[in-house]
Coordinates of C-alpha atoms and ligand atoms in Angstrom, one line a residue:
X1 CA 183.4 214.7 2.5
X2 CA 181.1 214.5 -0.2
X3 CA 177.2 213.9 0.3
X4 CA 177.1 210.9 -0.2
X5 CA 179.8 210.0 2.7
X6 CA 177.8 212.5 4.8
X7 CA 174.3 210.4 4.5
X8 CA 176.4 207.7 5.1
X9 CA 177.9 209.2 8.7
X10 CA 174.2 210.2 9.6
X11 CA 172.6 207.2 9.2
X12 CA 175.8 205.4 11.4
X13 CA 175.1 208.3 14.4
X14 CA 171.5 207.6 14.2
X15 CA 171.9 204.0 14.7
X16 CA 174.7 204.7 17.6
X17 CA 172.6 206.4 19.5
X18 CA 169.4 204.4 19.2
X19 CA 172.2 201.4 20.5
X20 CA 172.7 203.5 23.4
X21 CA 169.5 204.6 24.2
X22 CA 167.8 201.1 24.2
X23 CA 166.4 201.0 27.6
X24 CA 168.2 198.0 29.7
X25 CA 165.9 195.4 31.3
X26 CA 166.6 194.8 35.0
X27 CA 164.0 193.2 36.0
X28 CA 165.2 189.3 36.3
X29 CA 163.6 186.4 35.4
X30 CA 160.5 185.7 36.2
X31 CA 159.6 181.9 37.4
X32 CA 156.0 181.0 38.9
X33 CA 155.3 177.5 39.4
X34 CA 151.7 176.7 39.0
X35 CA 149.9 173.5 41.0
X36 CA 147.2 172.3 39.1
X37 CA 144.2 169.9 40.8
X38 CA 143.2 168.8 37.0
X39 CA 144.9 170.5 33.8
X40 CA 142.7 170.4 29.9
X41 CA 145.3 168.6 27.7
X42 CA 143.8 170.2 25.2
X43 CA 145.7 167.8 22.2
X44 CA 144.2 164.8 23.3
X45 CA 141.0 166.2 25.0
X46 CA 141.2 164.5 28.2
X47 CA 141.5 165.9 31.6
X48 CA 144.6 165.3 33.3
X49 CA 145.1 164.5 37.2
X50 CA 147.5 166.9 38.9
X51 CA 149.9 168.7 37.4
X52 CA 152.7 171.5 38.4
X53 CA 153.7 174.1 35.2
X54 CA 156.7 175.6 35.8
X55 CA 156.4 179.4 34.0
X56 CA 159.5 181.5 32.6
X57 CA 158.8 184.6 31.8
X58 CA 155.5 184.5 28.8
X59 CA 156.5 180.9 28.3
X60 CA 155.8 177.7 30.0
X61 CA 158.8 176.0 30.3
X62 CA 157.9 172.8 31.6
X63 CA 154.5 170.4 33.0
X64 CA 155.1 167.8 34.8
X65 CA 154.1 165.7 38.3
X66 CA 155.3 167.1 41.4
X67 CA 158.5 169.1 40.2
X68 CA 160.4 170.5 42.9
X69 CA 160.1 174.2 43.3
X70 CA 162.5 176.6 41.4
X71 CA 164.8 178.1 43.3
X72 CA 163.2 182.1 43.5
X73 CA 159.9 181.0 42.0
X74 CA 156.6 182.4 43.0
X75 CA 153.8 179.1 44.0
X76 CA 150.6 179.4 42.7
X77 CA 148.2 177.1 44.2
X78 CA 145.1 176.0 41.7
X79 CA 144.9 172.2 43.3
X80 CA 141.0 173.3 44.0
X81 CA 140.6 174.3 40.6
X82 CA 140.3 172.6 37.0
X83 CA 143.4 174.2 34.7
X84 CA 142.9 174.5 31.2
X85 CA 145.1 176.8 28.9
X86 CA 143.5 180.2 28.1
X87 CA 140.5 180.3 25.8
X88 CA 140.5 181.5 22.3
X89 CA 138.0 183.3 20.3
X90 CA 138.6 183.0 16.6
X91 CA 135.5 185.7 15.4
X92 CA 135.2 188.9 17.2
X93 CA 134.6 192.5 16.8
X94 CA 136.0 194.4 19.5
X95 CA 135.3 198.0 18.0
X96 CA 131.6 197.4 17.4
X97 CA 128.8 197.1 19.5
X98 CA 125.2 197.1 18.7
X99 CA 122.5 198.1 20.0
X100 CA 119.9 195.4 18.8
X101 CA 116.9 197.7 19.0
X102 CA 119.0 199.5 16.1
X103 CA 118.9 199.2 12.1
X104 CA 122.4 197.4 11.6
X105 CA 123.5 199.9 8.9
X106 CA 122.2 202.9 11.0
X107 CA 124.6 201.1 13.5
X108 CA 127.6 200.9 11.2
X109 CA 127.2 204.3 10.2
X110 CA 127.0 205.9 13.8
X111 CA 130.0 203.8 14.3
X112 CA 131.9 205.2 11.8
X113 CA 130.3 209.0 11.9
X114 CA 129.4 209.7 15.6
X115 CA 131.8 207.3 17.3
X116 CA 134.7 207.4 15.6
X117 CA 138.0 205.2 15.2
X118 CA 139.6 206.7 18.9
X119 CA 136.7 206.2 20.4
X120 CA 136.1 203.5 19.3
X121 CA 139.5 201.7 19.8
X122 CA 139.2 203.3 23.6
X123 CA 135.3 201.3 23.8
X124 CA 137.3 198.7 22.1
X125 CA 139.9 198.5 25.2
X126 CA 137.4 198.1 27.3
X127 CA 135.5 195.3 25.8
X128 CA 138.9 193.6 25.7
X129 CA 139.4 193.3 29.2
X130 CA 136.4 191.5 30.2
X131 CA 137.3 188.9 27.6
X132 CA 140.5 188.9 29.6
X133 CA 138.3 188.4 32.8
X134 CA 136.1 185.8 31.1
X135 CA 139.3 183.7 30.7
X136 CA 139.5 184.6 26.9
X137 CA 143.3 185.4 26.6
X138 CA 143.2 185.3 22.8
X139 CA 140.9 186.8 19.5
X140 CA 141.0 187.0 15.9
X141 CA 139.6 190.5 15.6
X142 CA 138.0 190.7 12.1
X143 CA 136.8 194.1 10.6
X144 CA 134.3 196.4 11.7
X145 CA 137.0 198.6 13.2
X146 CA 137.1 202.0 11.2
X147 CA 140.4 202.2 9.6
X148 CA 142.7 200.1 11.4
X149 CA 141.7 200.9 15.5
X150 CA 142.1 197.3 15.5
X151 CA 145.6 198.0 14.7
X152 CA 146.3 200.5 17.4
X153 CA 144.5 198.7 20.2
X154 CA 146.5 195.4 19.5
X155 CA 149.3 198.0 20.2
X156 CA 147.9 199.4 22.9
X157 CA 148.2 195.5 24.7
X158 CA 150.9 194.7 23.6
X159 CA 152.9 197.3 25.3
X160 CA 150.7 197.1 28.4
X161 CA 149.2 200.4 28.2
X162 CA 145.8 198.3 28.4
X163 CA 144.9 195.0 29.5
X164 CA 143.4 192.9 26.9
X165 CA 143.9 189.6 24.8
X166 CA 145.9 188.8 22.5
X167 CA 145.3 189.9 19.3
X168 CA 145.4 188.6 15.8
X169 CA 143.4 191.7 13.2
X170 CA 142.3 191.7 10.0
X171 CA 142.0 195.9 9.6
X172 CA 139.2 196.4 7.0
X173 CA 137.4 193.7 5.5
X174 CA 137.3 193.0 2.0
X175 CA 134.2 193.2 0.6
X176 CA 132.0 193.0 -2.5
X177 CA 130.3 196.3 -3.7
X178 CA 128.5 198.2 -0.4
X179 CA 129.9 196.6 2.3
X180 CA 127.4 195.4 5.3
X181 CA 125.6 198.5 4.7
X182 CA 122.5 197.3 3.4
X183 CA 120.3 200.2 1.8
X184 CA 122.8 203.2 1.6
X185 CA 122.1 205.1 -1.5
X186 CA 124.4 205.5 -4.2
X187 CA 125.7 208.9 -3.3
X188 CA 127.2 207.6 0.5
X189 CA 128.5 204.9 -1.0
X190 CA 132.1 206.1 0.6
X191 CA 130.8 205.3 3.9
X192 CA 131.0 201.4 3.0
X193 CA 134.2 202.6 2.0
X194 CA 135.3 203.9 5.1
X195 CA 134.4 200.5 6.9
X196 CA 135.1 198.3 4.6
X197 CA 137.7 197.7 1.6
X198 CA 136.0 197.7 -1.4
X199 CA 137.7 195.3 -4.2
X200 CA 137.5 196.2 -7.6
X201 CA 139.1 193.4 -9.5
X202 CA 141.9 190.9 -9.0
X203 CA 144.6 193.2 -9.3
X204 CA 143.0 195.9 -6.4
X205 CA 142.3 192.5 -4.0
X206 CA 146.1 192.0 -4.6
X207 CA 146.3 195.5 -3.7
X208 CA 144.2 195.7 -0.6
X209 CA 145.9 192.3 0.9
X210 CA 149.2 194.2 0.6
X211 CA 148.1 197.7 2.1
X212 CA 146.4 195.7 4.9
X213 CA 149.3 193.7 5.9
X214 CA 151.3 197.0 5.6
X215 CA 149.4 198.8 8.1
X216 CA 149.3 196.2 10.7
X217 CA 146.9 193.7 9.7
X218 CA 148.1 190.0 10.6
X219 CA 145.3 188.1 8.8
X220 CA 142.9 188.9 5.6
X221 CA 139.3 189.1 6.2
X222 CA 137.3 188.4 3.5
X223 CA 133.3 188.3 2.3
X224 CA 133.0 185.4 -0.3
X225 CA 129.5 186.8 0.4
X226 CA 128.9 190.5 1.8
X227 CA 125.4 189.6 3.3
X228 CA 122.6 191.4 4.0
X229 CA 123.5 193.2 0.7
X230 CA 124.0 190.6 -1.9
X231 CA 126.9 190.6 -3.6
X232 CA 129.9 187.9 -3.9
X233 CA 133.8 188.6 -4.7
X234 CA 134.8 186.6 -7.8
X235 CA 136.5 183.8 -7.9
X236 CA 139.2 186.2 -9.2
X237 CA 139.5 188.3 -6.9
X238 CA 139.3 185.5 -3.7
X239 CA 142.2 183.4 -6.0
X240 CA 143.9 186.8 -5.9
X241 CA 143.6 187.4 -2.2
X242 CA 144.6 184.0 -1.3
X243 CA 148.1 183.8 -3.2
X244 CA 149.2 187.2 -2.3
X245 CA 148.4 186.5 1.5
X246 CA 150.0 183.8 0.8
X247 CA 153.1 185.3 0.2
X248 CA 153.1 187.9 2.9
X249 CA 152.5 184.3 5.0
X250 CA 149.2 186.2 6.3
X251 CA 145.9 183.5 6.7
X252 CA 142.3 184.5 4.7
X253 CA 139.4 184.2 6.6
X254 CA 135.9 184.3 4.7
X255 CA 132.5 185.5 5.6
X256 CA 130.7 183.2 4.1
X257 CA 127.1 182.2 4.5
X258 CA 125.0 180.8 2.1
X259 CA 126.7 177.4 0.2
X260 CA 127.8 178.9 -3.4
X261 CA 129.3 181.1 -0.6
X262 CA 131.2 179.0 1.3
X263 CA 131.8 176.6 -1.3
X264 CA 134.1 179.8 -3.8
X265 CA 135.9 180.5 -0.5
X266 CA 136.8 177.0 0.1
X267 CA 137.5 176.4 -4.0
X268 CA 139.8 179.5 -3.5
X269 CA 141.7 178.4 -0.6
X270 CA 140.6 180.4 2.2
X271 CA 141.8 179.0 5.8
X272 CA 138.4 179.2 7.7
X273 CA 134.9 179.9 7.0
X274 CA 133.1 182.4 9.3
X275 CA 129.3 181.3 9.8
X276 CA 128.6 178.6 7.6
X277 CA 124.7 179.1 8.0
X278 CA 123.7 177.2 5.0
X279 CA 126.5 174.7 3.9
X280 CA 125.6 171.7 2.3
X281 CA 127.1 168.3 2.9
X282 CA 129.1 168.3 -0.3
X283 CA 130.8 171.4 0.7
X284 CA 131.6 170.3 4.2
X285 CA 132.9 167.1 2.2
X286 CA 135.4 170.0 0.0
X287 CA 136.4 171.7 3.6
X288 CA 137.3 168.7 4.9
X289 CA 139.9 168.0 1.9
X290 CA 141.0 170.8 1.6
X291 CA 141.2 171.6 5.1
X292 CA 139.2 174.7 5.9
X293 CA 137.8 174.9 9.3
X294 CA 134.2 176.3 10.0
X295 CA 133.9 179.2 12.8
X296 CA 130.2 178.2 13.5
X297 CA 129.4 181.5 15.1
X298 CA 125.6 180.3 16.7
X299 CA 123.9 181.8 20.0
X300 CA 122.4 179.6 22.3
X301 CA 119.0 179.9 23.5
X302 CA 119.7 182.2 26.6
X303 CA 121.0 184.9 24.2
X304 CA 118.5 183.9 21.8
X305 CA 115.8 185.4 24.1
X306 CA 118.3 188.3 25.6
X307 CA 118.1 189.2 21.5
X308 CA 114.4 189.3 21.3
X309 CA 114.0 190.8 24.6
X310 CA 116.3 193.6 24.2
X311 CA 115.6 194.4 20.4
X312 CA 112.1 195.0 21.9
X313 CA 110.3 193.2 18.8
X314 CA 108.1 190.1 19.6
X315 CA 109.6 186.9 19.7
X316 CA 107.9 184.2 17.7
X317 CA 105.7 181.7 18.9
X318 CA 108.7 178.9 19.0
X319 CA 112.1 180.9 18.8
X320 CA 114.3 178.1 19.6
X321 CA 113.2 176.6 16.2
X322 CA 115.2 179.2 14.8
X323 CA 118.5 177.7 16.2
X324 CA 117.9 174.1 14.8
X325 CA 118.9 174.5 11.3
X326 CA 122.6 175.9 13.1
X327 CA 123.1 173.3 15.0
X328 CA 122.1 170.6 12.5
X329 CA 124.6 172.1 10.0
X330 CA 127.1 171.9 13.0
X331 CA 126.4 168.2 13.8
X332 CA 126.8 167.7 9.8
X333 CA 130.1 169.1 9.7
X334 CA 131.2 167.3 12.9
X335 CA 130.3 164.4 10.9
X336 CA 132.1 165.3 7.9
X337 CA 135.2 166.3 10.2
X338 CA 135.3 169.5 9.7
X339 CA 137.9 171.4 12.4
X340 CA 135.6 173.3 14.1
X341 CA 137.0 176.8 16.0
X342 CA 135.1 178.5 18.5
X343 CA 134.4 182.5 17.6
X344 CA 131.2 184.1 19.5
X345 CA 131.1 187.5 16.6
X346 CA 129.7 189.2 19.5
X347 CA 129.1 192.6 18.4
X348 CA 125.2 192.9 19.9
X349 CA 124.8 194.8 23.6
X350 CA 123.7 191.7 25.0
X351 CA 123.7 194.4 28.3
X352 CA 126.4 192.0 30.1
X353 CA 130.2 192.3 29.6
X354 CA 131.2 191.3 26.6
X355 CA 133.7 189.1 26.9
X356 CA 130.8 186.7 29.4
X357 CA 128.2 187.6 26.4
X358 CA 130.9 185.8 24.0
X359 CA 131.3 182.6 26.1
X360 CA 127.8 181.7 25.6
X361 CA 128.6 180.6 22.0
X362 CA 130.3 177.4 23.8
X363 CA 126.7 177.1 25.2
X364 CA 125.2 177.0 21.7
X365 CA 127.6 174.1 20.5
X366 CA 126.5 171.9 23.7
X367 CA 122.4 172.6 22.5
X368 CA 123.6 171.5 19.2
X369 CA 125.1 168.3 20.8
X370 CA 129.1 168.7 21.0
X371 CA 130.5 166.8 24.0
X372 CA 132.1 169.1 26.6
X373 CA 136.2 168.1 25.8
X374 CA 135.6 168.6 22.0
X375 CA 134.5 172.2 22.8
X376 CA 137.1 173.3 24.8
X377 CA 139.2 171.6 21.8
X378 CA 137.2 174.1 19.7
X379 CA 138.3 177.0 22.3
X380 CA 141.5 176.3 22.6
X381 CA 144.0 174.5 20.4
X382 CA 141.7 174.6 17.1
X383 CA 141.8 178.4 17.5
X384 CA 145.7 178.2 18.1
X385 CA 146.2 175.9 14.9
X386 CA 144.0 178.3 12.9
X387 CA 146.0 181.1 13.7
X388 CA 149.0 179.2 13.1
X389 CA 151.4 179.4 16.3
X390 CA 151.8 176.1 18.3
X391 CA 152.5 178.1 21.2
X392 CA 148.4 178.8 21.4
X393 CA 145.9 177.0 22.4
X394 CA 147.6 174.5 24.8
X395 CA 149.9 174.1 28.0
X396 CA 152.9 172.3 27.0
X397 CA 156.9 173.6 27.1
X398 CA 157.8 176.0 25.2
X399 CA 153.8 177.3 24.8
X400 CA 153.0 180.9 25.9
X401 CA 152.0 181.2 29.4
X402 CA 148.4 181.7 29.0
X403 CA 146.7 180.1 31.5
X404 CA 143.1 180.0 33.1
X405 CA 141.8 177.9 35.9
X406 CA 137.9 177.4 36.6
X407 CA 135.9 175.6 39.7
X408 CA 134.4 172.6 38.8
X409 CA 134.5 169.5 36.2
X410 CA 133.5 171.2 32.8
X411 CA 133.9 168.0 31.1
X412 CA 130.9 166.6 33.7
X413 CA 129.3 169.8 33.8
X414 CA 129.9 172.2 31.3
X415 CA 128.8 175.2 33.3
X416 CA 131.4 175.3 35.1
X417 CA 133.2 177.5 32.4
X418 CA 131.8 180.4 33.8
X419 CA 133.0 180.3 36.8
X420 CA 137.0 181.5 36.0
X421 CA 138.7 182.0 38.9
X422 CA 142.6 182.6 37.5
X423 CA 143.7 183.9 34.6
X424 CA 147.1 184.8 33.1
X425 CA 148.3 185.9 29.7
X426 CA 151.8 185.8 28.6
X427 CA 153.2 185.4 32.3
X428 CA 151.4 188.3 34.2
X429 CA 148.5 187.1 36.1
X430 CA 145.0 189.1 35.5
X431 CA 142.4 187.6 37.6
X432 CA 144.3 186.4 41.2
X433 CA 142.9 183.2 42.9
X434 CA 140.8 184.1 46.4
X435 CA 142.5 183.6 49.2
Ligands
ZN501 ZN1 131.6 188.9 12.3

């Protein structure tokens, strides 16, 4: 036998045994049937009168008006209830937290130097599961995550060891000279580093899209624009990013927030703009053709005030004049129509549970005037087309099972999205109904 035959025998054992060592599932099928009082069809935007959902396993294999009972199938009862399909947040940073009293870069940097990436990742866990609890069953993670702790704590849920949404990462985001780190001198400039890819150059953004994907990133995060420091990628390097994501069938989205900004990442091709803050009409009129969605990541006027009140600096004579510029860029892009996705970026201690703290950006798109339905379009199946699985974002066959149930008409009164009273993500039910 030479060696080569011997390699060749190894390799053949090896995949023998792993063969008989795959564990066997026992556990049978799993079939819930859900009764719904009112159920969000989130395509068309209307509320639907009563509906059953019959549940296989993670999927939802069928809705429909009073379908018999499965043989074996577990009844949910959610007639009292308004059923809508779990809620998506397209812009979060579940590694970071800040404390607003803090300089932001003094808060990066503790991150990264104090906290660390395990601890961070085990924080991280447990911001997760009150977005679970606040009926968010799904995020688009992007960045501020050390290197890759967004990786591990997708893989963390995933495989049940935690309970959390699902999770679509970016790993580190790529970034223009510095990072977020405003005012870091020259010599620390590895500390950007450590949070941030740095791109030097079309051929390194080709690079850093490639090493991201390889260590377990599922979509590119990008800064067109890295404010507060003020530098942009080239057009280069963002034409660079977007035809090798591209290829690895990854999607690009781009910080972006003043309109040169947002108007390179659109030119380059990017598939949603994070922010938005000071796009002009023409540019909205470009997203719109070339259709880029805008993650208008605002706070309402409650956390307006929590921010003030808890960053202990005075708040000015009028703060909700602040807010009016956001929404009136919000109302102009609804007007240009603009796909608009929900995504909170909560990364400030807002001193509640995260995951409630993130809702409140639905509250900041009904100030700026959205109705009630095209918000929870925003929450739900925008977010799922974004991400690009039809199984996201709406209750249908053949969709994952993620389901939430609230008290109340949202669409006559929008508060009633905070009061979730069921949740389930991919089959497995998180919050139970009161009995
Ligand atoms: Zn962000």
């Amino acid at each position: 036998m030479n060696l080569k035959q011997l390699a060749l025998l190894i390799c053949l054992f090896l995949f023998c045994s792993l063969v008989v060592v795959k564990p066997q599932t026992t556990t049978p099928p799993q079939t819930i049937l859900i009764r719904a009082g009112r159920m969000f069809d989130s395509e068309k935007g209307v509320l639907l009168p009563p509906r059953d959902i019959i549940i296989k396993n993670n999927l939802i294999e069928a809705v429909g008006e009073n379908l018999p009972v499965p043989a074996g199938a577990r009844l949910i009862d959610l007639t009292r209830f308004t059923v809508l399909p779990g809620l998506i947040d397209a812009h979060t940073h579940l590694l970071y937290l800040e404390d607003p009293s803090d300089n932001p870069t003094m808060g990066g940097i503790k991150a990264l130097t104090v906290e660390g990436t395990p601890l961070r990742a085990l924080r991280g866990a447990a911001r997760g599961r009150t977005f679970l609890m606040a009926g968010i069953t799904t995020v688009r993670d992007l960045g501020n995550s050390g290197r890759f702790g967004d990786v591990a704590l997708r893989k963390a849920i995933n495989e049940g060891s935690v309970d959390g949404p699902r999770m679509y990462v970016s790993g580190p985001g790529l970034s223009p000279e510095g990072g977020q780190f405003p005012g870091l001198q020259p010599g620390y400039k590895q500390l950007a580093e450590e949070e941030y890819r740095v791109i030097h150059g079309p051929d390194d953004a080709r690079q850093a899209v490639r090493e991201n994907v390889t260590y377990g990133a599922r979509l590119i995060k990008i800064y067109s624009n890295n404010t507060p420091n003020p530098g942009y990628l080239s057009m280069e390097e963002m034409k660079a990013i977007v035809d090798e994501a591209k290829l690895l069938k990854v999607k690009v989205a781009a910080h972006a927030t003043d309109d040169t900004a947002v108007r390179r990442a659109a030119e380059a091709g990017v598939d949603s703009i994070e922010h938005g803050y000071e796009v002009k009409d023409e540019t909205l009129a470009l997203m719109k053709t070339r259709g880029v969605a805008l993650v208008p990541t605002d706070l309402d006027e409650a956390s307006l005030m929590r921010y003030f009140e808890r960053s202990k600096s005075p708040a000015p004579p009028n703060p909700t004049s602040i807010l009016q510029p956001l929404r009136d860029r919000l109302r102009r892009a609804m007007a240009a129509g603009v796909t608009i996705v929900a995504g909170s970026d909560n990364y400030i201690d807002f001193g509640m549970p995260q995951g409630q703290a993130a809702k409140h950006v639905l509250f900041a798109y009904r100030e700026a005037g959205m109705k009630p339905a095209q918000i929870l379009q925003s929450a739900t199946i925008n977010g799922g087309r974004l991400i690009g699985d039809e199984r996201l974002g709406v209750i249908k066959a053949g969709a994952f099972a993620d389901i939430i149930a609230i008290e109340g008409d949202p669409l006559q009164d929008f508060n009633a999205i905070e009061k979730v009273k069921f949740v389930m993500k991919d089959g497995k039910v998180y919050v139970e109904v009161p009995r």
